[in-house]
Coordinates of C-alpha atoms in Angstrom, one line a residue:
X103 CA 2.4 -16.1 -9.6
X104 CA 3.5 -15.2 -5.8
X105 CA 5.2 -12.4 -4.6
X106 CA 6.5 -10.4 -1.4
X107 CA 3.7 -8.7 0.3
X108 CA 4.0 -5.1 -1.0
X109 CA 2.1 -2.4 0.5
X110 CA 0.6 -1.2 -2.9
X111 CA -1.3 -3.9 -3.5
X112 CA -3.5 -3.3 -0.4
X113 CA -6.5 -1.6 -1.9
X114 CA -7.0 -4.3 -4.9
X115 CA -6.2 -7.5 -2.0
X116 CA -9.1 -5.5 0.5
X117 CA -11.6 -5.3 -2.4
X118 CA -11.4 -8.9 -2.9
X119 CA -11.4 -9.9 1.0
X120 CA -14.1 -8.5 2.0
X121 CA -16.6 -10.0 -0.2
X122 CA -19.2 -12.1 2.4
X123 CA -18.4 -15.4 0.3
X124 CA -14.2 -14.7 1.3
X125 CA -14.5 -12.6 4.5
X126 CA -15.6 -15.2 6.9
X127 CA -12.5 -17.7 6.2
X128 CA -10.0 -14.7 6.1
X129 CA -7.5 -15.0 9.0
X130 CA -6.8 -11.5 9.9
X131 CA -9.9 -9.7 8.9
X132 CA -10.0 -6.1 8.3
X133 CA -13.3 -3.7 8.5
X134 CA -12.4 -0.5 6.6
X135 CA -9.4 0.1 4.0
X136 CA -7.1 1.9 6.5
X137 CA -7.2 -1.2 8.7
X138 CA -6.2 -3.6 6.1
X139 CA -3.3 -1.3 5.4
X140 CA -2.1 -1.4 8.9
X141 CA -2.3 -5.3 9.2
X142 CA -0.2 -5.6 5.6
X143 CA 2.6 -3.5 7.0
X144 CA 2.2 -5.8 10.5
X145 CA 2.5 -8.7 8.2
X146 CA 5.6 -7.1 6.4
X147 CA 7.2 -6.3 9.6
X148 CA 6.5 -10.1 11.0
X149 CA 8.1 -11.2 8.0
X150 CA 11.5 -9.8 8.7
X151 CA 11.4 -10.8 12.2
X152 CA 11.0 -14.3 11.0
X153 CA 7.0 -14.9 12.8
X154 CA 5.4 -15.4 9.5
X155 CA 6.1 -15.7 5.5
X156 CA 3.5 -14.1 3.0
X157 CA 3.2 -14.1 -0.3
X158 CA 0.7 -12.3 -2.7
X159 CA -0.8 -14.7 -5.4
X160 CA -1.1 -13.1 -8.7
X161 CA -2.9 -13.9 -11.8
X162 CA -1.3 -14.1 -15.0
X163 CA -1.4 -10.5 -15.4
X164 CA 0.3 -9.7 -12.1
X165 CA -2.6 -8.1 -10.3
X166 CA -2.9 -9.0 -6.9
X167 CA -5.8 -11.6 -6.2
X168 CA -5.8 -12.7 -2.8
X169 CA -2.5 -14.0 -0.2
X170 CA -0.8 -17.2 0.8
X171 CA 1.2 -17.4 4.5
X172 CA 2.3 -19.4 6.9
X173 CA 1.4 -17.8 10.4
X174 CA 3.0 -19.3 13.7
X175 CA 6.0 -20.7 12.7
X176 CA 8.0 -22.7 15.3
X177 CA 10.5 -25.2 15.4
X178 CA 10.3 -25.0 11.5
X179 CA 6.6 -25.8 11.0
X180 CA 3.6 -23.6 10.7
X181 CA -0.3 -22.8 9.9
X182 CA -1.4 -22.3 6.3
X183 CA -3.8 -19.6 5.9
X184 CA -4.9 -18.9 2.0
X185 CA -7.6 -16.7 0.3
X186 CA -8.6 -15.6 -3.0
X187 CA -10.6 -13.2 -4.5
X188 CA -14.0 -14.7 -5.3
X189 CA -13.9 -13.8 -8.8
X190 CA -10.7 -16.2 -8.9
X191 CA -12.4 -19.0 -7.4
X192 CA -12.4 -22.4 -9.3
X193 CA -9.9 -21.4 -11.5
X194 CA -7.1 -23.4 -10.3
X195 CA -5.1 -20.4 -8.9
X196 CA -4.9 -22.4 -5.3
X197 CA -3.2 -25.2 -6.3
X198 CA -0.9 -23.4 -8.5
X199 CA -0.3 -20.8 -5.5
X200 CA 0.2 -24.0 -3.1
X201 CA 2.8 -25.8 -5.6
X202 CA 4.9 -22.0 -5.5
X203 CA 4.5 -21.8 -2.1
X204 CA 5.2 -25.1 -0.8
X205 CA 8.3 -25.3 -3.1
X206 CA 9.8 -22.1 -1.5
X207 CA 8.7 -23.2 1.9
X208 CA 10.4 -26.4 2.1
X209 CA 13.1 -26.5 -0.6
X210 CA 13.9 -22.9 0.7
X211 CA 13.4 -22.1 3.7
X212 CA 13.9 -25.2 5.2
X213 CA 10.6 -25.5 6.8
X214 CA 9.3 -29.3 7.3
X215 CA 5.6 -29.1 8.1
X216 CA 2.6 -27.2 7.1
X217 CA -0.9 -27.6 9.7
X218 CA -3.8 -26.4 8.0
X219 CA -6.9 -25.7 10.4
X220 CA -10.1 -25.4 8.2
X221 CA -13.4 -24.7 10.2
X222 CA -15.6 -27.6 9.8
X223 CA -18.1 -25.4 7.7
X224 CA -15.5 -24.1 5.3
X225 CA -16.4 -27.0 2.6
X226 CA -14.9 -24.8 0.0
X227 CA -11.2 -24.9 2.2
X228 CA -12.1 -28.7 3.1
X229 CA -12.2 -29.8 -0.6
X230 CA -9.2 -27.7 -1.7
X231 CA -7.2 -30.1 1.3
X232 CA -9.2 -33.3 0.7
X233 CA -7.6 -32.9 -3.6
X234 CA -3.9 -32.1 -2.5
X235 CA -2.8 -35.5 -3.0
X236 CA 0.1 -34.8 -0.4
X237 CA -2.2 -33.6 3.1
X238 CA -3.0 -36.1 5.5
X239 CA -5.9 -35.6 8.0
X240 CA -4.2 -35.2 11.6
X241 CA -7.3 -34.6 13.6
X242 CA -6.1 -38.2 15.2
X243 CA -2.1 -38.1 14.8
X244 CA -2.2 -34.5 16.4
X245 CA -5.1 -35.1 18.6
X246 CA -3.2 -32.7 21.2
X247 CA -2.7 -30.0 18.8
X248 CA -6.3 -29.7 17.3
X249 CA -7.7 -29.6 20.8
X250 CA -5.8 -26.3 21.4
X251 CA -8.4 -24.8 18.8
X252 CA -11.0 -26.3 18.9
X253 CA -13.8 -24.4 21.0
X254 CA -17.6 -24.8 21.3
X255 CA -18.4 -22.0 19.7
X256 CA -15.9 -23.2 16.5
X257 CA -14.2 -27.0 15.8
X258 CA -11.6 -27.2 13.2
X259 CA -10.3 -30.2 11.1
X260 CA -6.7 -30.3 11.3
X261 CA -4.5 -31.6 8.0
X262 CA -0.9 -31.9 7.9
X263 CA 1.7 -31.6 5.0
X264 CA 5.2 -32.9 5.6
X265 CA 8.3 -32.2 3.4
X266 CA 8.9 -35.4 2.6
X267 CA 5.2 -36.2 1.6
X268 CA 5.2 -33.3 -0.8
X269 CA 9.1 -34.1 -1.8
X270 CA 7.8 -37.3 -2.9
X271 CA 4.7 -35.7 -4.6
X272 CA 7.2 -33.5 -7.3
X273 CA 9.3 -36.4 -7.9
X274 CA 6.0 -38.1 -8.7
X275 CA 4.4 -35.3 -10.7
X276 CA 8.4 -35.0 -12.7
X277 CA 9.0 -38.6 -13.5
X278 CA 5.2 -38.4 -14.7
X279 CA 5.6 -35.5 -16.9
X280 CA 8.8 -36.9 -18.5
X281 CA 7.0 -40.3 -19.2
X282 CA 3.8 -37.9 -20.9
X283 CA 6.9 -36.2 -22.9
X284 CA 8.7 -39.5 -24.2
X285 CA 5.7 -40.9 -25.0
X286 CA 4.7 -38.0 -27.1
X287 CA 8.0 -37.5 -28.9

């Protein structure tokens, strides 16, 4: 489902990005093929320099269909930025990406909190956060924070995921899931 960011898998990820329904919400945008190929090997070199961690999503078949990082990481928290390939949307590949994700990110790598900024006209990102029964809206408890982006020219909501929220969410989601299986055996 997710894997290291792999140079290879450029040209199928920058078909898929630049579509105008994903381009606009894509962090670090790219406007021809040889760009996109010299922000991946950025990305690969922030990565082992411990500034970012990036993960292709797959789909069950293994081909690439959009990416899942965590950009800005200090004093072990950092910004979620996630896209997929349009023809993937809707298809539950974001929360299944997320669980993968999150997992290696706190269980892991010892990371404790995840921001994610979603412009206020990104309804698509904004319902993907609002369903994650472990994000909290922090446009009040990180007032400070959300002011640092926020511009006139673009205003962001600001939603937070801490490791013991989402730790609490997979005991949840297990002790649910072995309840579903006793019941049906």
């Amino acid at each position: 489902m997710l894997k290291k960011r792999e140079v290879q898998d450029s040209h199928a990820l920058y078909e898929l990005m630049v579509h105008p329904e994903v381009f606009p919400f894509v962090r670090h945008q790219a406007n021809s093929f040889e760009e996109y190929l010299f922000l991946t090997k950025q990305t690969i070199e922030a990565e082992e320099r411990g500034e970012l961690i990036s993960r292709t999503i797959l789909d069950e078949w293994g081909a690439p269909i959009g990416t899942i990082s965590l950009f800005d990481i200090q004093d072990n928290a950092g910004f979620l930025g996630t896209w997929i390939g349009k023809p993937y949307h809707g298809k539950g590949y974001n929360k299944i990406a997320k669980d993968h994700f999150f997992n290696e990110l706190f269980f892991e790598l010892d990371i404790e909190t995840i921001f994610l900024k979603i412009r206020q006209g990104n309804i698509r990102s904004m319902k993907a956060a609002e369903k994650l029964p472990y994000t909290m809206n922090a446009n009040e408890t990180r007032k400070s924070l959300l002011e640092q982006f926020n511009t006139a020219e673009k205003q962001f909501n600001l939603f937070e995921i801490s490791k013991d929220l989402y730790h609490l969410y997979t005991m949840r989601s297990a002790e649910e899931t072995t309840e579903q299986h006793l019941k049906e055996a």
